[in-house]
PDB file of C-alpha atoms in Angstrom:
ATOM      1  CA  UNK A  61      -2.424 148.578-245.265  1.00 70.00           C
ATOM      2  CA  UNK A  62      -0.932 145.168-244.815  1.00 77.00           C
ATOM      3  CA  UNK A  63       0.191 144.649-240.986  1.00 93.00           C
ATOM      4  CA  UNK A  64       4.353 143.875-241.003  1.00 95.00           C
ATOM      5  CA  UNK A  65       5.753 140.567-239.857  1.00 96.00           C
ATOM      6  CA  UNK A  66       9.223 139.101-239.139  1.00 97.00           C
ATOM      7  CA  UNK A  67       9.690 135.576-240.462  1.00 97.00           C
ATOM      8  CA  UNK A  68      13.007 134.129-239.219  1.00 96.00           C
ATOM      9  CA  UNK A  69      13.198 130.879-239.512  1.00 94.00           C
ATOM     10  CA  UNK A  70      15.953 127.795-239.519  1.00 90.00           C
ATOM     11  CA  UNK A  71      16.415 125.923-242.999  1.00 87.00           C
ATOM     12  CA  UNK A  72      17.941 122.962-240.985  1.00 81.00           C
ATOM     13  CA  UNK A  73      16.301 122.572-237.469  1.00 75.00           C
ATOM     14  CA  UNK A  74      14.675 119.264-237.265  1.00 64.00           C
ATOM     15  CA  UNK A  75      14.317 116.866-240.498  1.00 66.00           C
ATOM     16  CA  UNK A  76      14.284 120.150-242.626  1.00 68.00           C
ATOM     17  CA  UNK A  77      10.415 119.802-242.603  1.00 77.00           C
ATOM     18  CA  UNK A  78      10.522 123.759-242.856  1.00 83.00           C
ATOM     19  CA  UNK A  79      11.597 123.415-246.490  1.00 83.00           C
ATOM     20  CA  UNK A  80       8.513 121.413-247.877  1.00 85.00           C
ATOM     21  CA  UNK A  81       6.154 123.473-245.684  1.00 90.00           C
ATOM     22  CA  UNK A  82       7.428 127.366-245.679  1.00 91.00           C
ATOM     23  CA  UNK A  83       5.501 128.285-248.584  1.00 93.00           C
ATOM     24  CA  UNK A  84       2.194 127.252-246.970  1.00 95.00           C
ATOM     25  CA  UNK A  85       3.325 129.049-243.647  1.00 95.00           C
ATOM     26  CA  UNK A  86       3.663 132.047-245.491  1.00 95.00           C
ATOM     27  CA  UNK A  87       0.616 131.505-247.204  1.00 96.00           C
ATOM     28  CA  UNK A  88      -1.178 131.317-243.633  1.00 97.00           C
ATOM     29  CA  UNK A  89       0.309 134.587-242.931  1.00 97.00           C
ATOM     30  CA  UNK A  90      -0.429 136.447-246.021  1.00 96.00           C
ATOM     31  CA  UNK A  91      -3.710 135.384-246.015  1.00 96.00           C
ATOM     32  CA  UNK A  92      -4.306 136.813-242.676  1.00 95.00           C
ATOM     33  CA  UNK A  93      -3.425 140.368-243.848  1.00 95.00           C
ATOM     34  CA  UNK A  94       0.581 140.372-242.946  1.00 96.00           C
ATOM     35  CA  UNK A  95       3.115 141.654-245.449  1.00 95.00           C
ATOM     36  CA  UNK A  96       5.971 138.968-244.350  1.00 96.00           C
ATOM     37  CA  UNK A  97       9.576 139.619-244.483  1.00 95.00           C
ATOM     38  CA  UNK A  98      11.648 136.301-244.442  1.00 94.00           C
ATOM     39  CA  UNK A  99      15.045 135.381-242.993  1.00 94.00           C
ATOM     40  CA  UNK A 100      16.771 132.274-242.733  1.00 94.00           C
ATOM     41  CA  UNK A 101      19.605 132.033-240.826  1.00 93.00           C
ATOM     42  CA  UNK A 102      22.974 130.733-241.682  1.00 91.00           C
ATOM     43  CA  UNK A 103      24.860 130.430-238.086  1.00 90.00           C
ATOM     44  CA  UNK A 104      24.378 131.008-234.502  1.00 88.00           C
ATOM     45  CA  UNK A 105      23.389 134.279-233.673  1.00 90.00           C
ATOM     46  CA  UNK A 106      21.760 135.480-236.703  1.00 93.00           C
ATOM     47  CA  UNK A 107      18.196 135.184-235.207  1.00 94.00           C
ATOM     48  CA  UNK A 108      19.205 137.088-232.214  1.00 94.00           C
ATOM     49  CA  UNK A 109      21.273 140.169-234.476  1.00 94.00           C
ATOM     50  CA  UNK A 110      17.751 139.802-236.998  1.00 93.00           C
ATOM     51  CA  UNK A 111      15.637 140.311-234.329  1.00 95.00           C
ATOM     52  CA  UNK A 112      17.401 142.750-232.361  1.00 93.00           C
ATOM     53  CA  UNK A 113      18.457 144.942-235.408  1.00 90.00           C
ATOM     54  CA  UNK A 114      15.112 144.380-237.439  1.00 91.00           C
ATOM     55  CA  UNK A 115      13.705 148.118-238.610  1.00 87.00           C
ATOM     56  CA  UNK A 116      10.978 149.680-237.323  1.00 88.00           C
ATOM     57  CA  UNK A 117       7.161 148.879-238.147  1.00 91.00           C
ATOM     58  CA  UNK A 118       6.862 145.180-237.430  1.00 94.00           C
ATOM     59  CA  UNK A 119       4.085 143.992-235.153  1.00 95.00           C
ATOM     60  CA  UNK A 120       4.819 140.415-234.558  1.00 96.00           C
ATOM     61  CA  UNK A 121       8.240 138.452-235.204  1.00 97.00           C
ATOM     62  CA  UNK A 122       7.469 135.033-235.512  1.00 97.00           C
ATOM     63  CA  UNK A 123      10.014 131.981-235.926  1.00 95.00           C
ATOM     64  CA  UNK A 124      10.380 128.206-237.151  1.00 94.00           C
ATOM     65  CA  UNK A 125      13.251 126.067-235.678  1.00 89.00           C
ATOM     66  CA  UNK A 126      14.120 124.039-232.585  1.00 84.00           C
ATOM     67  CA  UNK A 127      14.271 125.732-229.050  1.00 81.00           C
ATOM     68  CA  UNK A 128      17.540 126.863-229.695  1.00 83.00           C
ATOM     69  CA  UNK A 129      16.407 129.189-232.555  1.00 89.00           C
ATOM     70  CA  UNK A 130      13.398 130.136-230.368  1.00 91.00           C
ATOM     71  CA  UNK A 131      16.071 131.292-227.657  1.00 91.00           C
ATOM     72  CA  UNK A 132      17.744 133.235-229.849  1.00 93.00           C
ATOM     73  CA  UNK A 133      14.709 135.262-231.362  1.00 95.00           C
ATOM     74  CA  UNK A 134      13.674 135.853-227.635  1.00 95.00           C
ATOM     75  CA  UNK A 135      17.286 136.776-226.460  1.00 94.00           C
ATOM     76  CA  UNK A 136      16.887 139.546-229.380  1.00 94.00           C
ATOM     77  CA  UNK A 137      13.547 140.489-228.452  1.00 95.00           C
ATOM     78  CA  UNK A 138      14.228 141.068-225.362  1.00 93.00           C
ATOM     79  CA  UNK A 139      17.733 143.156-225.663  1.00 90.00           C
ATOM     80  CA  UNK A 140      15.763 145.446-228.264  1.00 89.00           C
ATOM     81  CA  UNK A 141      13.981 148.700-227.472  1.00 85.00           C
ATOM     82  CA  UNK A 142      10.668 147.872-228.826  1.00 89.00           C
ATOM     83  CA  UNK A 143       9.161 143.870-227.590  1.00 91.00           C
ATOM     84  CA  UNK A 144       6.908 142.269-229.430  1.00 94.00           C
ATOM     85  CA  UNK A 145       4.368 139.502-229.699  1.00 95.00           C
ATOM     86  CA  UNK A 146       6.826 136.293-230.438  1.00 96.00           C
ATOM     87  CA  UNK A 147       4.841 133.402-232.318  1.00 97.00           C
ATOM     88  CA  UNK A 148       6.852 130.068-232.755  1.00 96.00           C
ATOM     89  CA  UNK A 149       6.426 127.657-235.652  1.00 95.00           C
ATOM     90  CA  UNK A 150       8.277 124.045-234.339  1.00 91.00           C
ATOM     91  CA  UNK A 151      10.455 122.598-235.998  1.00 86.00           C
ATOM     92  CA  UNK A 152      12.894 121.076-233.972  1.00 68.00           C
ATOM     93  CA  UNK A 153      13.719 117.813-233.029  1.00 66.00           C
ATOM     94  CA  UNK A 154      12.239 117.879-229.053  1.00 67.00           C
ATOM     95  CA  UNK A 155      10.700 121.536-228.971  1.00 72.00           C
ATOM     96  CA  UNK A 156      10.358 121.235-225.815  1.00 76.00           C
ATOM     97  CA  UNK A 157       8.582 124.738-225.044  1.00 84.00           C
ATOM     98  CA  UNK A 158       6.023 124.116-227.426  1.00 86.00           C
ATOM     99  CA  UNK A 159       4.844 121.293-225.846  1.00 83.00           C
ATOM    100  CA  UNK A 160       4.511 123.180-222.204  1.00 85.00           C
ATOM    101  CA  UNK A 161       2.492 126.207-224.615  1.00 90.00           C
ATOM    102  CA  UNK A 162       0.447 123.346-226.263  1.00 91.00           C
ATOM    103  CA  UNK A 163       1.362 124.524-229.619  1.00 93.00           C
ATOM    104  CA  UNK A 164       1.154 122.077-232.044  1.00 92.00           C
ATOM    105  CA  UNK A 165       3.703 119.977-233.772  1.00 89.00           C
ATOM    106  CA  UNK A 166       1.933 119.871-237.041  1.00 91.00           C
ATOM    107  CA  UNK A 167       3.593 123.276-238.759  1.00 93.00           C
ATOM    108  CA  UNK A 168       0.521 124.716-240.711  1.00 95.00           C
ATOM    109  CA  UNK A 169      -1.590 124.375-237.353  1.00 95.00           C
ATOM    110  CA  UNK A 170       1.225 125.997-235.687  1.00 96.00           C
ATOM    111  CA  UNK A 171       0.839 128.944-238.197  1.00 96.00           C
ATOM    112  CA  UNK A 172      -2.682 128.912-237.719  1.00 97.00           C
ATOM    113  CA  UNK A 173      -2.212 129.732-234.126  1.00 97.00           C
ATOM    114  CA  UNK A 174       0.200 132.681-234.870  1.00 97.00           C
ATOM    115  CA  UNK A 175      -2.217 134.326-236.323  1.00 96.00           C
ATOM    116  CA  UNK A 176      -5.905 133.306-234.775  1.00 96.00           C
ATOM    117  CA  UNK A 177      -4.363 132.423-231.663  1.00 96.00           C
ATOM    118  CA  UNK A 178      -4.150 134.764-228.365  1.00 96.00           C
ATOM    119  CA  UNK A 179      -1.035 136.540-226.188  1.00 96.00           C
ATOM    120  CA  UNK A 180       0.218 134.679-223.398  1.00 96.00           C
ATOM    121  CA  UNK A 181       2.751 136.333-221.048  1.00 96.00           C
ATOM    122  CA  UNK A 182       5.336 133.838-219.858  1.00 94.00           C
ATOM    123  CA  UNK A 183       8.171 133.923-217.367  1.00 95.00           C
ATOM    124  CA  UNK A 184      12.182 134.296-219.118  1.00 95.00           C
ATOM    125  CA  UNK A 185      15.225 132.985-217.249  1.00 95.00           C
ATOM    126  CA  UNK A 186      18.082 135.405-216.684  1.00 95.00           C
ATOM    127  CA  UNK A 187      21.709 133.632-216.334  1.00 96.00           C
ATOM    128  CA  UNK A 188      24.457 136.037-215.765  1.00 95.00           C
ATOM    129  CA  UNK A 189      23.133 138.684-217.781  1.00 85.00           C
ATOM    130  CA  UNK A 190      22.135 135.535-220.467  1.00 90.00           C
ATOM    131  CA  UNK A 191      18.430 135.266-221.543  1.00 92.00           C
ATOM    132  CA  UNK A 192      16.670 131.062-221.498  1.00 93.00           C
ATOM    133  CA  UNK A 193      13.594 130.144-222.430  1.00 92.00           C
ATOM    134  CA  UNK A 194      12.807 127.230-220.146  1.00 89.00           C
ATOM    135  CA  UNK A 195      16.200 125.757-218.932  1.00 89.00           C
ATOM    136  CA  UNK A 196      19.826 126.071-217.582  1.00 92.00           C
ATOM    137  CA  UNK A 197      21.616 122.886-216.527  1.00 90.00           C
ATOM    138  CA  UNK A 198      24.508 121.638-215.791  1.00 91.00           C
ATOM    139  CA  UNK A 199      25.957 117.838-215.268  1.00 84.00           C
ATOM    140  CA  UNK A 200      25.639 114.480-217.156  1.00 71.00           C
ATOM    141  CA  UNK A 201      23.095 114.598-220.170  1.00 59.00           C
ATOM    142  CA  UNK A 202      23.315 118.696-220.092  1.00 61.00           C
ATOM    143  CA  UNK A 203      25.573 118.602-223.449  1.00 55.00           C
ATOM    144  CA  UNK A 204      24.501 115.911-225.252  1.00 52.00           C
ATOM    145  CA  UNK A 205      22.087 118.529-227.233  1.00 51.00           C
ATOM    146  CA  UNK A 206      25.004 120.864-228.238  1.00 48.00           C
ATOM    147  CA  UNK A 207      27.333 117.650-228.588  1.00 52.00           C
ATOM    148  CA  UNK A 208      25.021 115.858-230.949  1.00 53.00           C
ATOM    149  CA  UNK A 209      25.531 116.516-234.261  1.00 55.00           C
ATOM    150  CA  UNK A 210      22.667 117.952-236.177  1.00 50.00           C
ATOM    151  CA  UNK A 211      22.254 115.296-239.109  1.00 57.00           C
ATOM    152  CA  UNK A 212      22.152 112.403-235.663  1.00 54.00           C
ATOM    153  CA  UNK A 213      19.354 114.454-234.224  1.00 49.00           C
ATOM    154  CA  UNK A 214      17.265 114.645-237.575  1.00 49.00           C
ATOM    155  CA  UNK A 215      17.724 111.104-238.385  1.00 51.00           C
ATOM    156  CA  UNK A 216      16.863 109.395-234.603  1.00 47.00           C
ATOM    157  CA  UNK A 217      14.880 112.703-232.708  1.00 49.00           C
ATOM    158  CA  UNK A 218      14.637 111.771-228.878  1.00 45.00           C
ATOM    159  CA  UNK A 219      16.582 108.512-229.620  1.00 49.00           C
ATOM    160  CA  UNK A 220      19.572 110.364-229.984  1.00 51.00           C
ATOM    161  CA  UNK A 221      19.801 112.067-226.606  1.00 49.00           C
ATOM    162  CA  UNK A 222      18.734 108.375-225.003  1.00 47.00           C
ATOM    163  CA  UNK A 223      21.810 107.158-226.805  1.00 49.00           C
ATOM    164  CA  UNK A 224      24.163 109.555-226.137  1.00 53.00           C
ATOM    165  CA  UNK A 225      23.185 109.868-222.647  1.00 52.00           C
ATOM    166  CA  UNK A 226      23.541 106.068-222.113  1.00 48.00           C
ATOM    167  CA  UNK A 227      26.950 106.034-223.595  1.00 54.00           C
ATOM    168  CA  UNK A 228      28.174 108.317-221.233  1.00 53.00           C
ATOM    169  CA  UNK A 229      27.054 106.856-218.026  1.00 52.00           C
ATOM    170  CA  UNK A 230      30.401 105.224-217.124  1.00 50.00           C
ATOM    171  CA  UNK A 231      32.325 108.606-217.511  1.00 60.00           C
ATOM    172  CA  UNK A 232      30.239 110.523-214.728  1.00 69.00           C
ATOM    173  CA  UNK A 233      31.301 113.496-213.084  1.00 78.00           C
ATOM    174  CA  UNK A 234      30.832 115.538-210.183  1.00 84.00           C
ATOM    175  CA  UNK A 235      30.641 118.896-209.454  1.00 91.00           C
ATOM    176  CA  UNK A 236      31.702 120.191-205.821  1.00 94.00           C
ATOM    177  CA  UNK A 237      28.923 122.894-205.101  1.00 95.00           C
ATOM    178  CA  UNK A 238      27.682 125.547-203.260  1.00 96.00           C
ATOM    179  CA  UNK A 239      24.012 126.218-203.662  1.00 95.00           C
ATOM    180  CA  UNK A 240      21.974 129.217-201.871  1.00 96.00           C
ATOM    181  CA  UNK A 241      18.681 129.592-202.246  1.00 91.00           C
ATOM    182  CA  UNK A 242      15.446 131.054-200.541  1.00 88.00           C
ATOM    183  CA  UNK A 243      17.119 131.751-197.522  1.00 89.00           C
ATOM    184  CA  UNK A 244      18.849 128.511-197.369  1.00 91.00           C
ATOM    185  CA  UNK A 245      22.431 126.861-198.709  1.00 94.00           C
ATOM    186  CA  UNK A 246      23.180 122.975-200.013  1.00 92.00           C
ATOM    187  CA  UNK A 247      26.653 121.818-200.478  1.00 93.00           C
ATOM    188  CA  UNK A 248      28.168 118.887-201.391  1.00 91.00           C
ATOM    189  CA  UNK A 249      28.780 117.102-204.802  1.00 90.00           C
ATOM    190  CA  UNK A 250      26.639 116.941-207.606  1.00 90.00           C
ATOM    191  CA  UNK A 251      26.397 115.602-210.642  1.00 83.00           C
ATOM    192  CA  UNK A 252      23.015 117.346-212.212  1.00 83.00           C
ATOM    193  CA  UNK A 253      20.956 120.010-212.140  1.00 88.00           C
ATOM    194  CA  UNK A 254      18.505 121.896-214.162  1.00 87.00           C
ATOM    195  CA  UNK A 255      16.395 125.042-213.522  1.00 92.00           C
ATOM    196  CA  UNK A 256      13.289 124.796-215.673  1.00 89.00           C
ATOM    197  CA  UNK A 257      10.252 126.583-216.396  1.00 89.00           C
ATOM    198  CA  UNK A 258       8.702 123.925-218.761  1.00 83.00           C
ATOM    199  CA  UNK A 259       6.581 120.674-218.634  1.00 75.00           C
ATOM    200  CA  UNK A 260       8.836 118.370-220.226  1.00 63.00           C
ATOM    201  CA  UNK A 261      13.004 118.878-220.669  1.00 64.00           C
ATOM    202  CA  UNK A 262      14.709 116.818-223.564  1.00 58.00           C
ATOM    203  CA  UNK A 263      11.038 115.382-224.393  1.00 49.00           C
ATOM    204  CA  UNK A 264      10.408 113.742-221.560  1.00 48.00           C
ATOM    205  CA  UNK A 265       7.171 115.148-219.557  1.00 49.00           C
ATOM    206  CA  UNK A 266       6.903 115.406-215.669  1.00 48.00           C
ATOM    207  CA  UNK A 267      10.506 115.632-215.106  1.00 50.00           C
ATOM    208  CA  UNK A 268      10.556 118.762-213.913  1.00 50.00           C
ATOM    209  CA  UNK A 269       7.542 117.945-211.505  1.00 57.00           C
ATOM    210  CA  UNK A 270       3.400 118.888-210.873  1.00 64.00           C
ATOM    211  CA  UNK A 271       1.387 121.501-211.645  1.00 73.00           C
ATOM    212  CA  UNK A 272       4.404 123.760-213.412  1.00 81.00           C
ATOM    213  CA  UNK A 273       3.201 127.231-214.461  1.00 86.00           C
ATOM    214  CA  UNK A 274       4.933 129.032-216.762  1.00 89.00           C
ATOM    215  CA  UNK A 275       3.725 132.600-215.352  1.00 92.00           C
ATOM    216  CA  UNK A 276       4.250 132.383-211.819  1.00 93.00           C
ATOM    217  CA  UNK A 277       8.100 133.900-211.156  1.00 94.00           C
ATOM    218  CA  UNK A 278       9.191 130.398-210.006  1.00 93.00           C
ATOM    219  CA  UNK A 279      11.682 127.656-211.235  1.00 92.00           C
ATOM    220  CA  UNK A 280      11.116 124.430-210.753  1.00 90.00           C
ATOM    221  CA  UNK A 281      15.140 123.541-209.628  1.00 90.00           C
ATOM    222  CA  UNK A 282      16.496 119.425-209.358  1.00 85.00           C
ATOM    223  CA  UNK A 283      19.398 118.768-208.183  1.00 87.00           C
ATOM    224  CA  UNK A 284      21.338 115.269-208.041  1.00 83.00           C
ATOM    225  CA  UNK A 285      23.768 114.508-205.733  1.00 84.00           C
ATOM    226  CA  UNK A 286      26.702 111.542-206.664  1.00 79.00           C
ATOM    227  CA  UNK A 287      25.478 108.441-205.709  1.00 75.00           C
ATOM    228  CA  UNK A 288      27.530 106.193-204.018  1.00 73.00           C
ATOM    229  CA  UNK A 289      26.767 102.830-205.522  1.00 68.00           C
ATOM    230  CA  UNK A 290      24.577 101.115-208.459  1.00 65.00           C
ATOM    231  CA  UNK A 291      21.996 100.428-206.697  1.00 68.00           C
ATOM    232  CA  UNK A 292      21.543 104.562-205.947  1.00 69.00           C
ATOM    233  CA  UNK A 293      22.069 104.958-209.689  1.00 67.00           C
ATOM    234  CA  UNK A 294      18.764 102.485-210.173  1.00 66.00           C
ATOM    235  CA  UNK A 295      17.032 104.570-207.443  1.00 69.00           C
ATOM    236  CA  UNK A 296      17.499 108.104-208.750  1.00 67.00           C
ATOM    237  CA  UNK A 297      16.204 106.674-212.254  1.00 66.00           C
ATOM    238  CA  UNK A 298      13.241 105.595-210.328  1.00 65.00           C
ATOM    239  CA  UNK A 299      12.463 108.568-208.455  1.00 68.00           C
ATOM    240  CA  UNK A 300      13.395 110.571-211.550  1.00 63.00           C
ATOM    241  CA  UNK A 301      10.347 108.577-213.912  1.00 60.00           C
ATOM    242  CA  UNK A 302       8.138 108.021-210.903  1.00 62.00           C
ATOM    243  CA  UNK A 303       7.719 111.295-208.705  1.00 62.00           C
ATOM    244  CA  UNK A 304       6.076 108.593-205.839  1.00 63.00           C
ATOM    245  CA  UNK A 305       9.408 107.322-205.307  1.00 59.00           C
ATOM    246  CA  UNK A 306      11.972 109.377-203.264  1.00 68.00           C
ATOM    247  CA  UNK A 307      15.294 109.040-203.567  1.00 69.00           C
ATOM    248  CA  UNK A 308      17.508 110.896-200.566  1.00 74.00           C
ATOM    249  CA  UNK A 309      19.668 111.782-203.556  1.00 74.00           C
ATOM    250  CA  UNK A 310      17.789 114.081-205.098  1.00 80.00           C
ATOM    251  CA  UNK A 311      16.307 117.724-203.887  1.00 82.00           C
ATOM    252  CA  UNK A 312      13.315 119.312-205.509  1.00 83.00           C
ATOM    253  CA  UNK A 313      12.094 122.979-205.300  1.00 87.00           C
ATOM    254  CA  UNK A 314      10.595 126.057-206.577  1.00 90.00           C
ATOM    255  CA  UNK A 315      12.251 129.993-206.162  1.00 93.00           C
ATOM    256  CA  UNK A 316      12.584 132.592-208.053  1.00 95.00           C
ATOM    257  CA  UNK A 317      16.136 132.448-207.651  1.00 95.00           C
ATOM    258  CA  UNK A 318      19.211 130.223-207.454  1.00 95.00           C
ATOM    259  CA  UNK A 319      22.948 131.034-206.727  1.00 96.00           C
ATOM    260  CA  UNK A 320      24.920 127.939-207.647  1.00 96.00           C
ATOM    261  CA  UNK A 321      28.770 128.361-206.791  1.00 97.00           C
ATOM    262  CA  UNK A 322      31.604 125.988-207.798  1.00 95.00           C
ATOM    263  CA  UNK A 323      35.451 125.535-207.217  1.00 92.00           C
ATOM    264  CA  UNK A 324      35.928 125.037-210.971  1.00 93.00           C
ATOM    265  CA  UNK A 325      33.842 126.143-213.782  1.00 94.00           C
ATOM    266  CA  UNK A 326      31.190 124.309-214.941  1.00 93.00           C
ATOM    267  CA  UNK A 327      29.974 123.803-218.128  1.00 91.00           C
ATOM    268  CA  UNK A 328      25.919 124.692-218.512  1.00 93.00           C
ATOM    269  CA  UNK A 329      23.698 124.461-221.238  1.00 88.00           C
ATOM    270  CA  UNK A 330      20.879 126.583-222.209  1.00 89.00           C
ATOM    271  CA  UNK A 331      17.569 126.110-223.632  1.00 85.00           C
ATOM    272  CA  UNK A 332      19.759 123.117-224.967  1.00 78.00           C
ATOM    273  CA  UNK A 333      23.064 124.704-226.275  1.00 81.00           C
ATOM    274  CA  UNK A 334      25.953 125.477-224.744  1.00 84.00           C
ATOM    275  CA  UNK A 335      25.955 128.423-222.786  1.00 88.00           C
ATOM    276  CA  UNK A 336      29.611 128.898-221.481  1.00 91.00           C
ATOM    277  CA  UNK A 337      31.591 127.490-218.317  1.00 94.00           C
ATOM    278  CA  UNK A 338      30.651 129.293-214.949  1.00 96.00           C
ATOM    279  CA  UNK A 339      32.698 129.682-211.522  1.00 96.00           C
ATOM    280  CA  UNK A 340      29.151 131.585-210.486  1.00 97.00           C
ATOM    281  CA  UNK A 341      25.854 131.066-211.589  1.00 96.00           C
ATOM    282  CA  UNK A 342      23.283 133.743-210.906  1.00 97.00           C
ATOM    283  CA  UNK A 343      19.772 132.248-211.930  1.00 96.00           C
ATOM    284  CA  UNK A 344      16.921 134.701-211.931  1.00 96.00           C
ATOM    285  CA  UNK A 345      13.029 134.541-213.032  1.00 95.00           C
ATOM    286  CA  UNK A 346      11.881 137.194-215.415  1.00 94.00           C
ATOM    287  CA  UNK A 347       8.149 137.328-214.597  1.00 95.00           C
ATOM    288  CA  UNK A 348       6.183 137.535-217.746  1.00 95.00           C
ATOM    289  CA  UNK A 349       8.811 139.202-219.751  1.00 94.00           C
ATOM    290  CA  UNK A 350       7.430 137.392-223.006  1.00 94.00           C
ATOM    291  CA  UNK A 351       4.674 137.968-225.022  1.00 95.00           C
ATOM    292  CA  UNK A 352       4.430 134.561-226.866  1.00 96.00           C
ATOM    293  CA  UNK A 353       1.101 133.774-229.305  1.00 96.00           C
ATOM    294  CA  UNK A 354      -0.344 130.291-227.977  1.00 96.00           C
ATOM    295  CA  UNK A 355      -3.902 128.853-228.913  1.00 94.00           C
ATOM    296  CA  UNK A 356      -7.138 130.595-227.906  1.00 85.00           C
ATOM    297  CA  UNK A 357      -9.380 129.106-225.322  1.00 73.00           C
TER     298      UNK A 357
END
């Protein structure tokens, strides 16, 4: 008897490669002994209400998009009674995740790992009861994924976060905070941070740091603090591209935990879309919730 698969999968994520390459996907699976049972979505939330309220039987769910339509799937995974093995087919337009799991970009090699490939078990984020991937951020940059439109991101990829990030420089903002963390508490005012578990955020690699695991319970937290003149602009840049360079504007660290507090809410993104403005933020590491299908050694 043919093993059961979920296929859910995003008809517009990337360049649309999915559409020239599903049937060979499928083929993959099919030829690996799965019976596969397609969905593609048609707005947010239908991979986490596919996933969540698929019927019994399945034993992998497996999905094609960009990290936003991996979130979802794992959001639903996760808030369902039975979990999983995930596998992820990229098709996005930075997928950043994939690149931490060294999954491939090319899609049929990608499919090839879903099925010949091995279990890993990777750390979730929690965020107010939320579920992410592999970050929550906040600050300048943090919604120019949500704020991009979709055609822009499948005609210039990276190019269009550069761009849109550039353009906004002059209109920075900062955030009073509150930040408490193992055991400790930084205030002041801030104009970035992220909480990762991932090598690269918004396609750019070592930003988050050395030696990331994705397995260990730990974030890997920057914070940026509002610098008071050009110059620390062209500093922070430095120190953000060069980790040898230290900038007295910027704080680095791992926990498993971050409480980030504000005056007014702020507005954070997830796994890169918008995930809702927040007086409190109550960051958590789920250690090895997920069950995601990464190459073999």
């Amino acid at each position: 008897m043919a093993k059961q698969m979920l296929f859910v999968y995003n008809p517009r994520a990337g360049k649309a490669q999915i559409r020239s390459n599903l049937l060979d996907i499928i083929d993959t699976f099919v030829k690996a002994g799965y019976e596969v049972t397609a969905y593609p979505t048609q707005a947010p939330g239908d991979a986490v209400k596919a996933v969540r309220e698929r019927r019994s039987g399945y034993e992998m769910v497996v999905c094609s998009g960009g990290d936003g339509t991996l979130d979802e799937v794992v959001t639903g995974m996760l808030k369902s009674d039975e979990r999983l093995p995930v596998g992820y087919v990229p098709a996005g337009s930075t997928n950043d995740f994939a690149n931490s799991l060294k999954i491939p970009k090319n899609m049929l090699q990608a499919a090839d790992v879903v099925v010949n490939g091995r279990n890993f078990a990777c750390d979730v984020g929690k965020f107010n009861g939320d579920v992410f991937i592999y970050v929550a951020a906040f600050g300048i940059f943090t919604d120019v994924s949500y704020g991009t439109p979709q055609d822009t991101k499948n005609v210039l990829g990276h190019a269009a976060y550069l761009i849109e990030g550039v353009r906004r420089l002059p209109s920075m903002r900062a955030y009073p905070l509150r930040i408490t963390c193992n055991g400790e508490v930084i205030e002041g005012e801030f104009l970035y941070g992220m909480v990762t578990n991932s090598h690269s955020v918004g396609g750019f690699r070592g930003i988050t740091g050395q030696n990331v695991a994705l397995d260990d319970g730990l974030f890997e937290v920057t914070l940026i603090r509002r610098p008071t003149n050009p110059l620390d602009i062209n500093n922070i840049i430095r120190a953000l591209v060069d980790k040898r360079v230290k900038s007295e504007y910027i704080y680095t660290f791992t926990t498993a935990g971050v409480l980030v507090e504000a005056e007014e809410p702020v507005a954070w993104t997830l796994d890169g879309e918008f995930g809702g403005e927040h007086l409190t933020a109550q960051i958590e590491s789920w250690h090895q919730a997920l069950e995601i299908r990464v190459p073999g050694e």
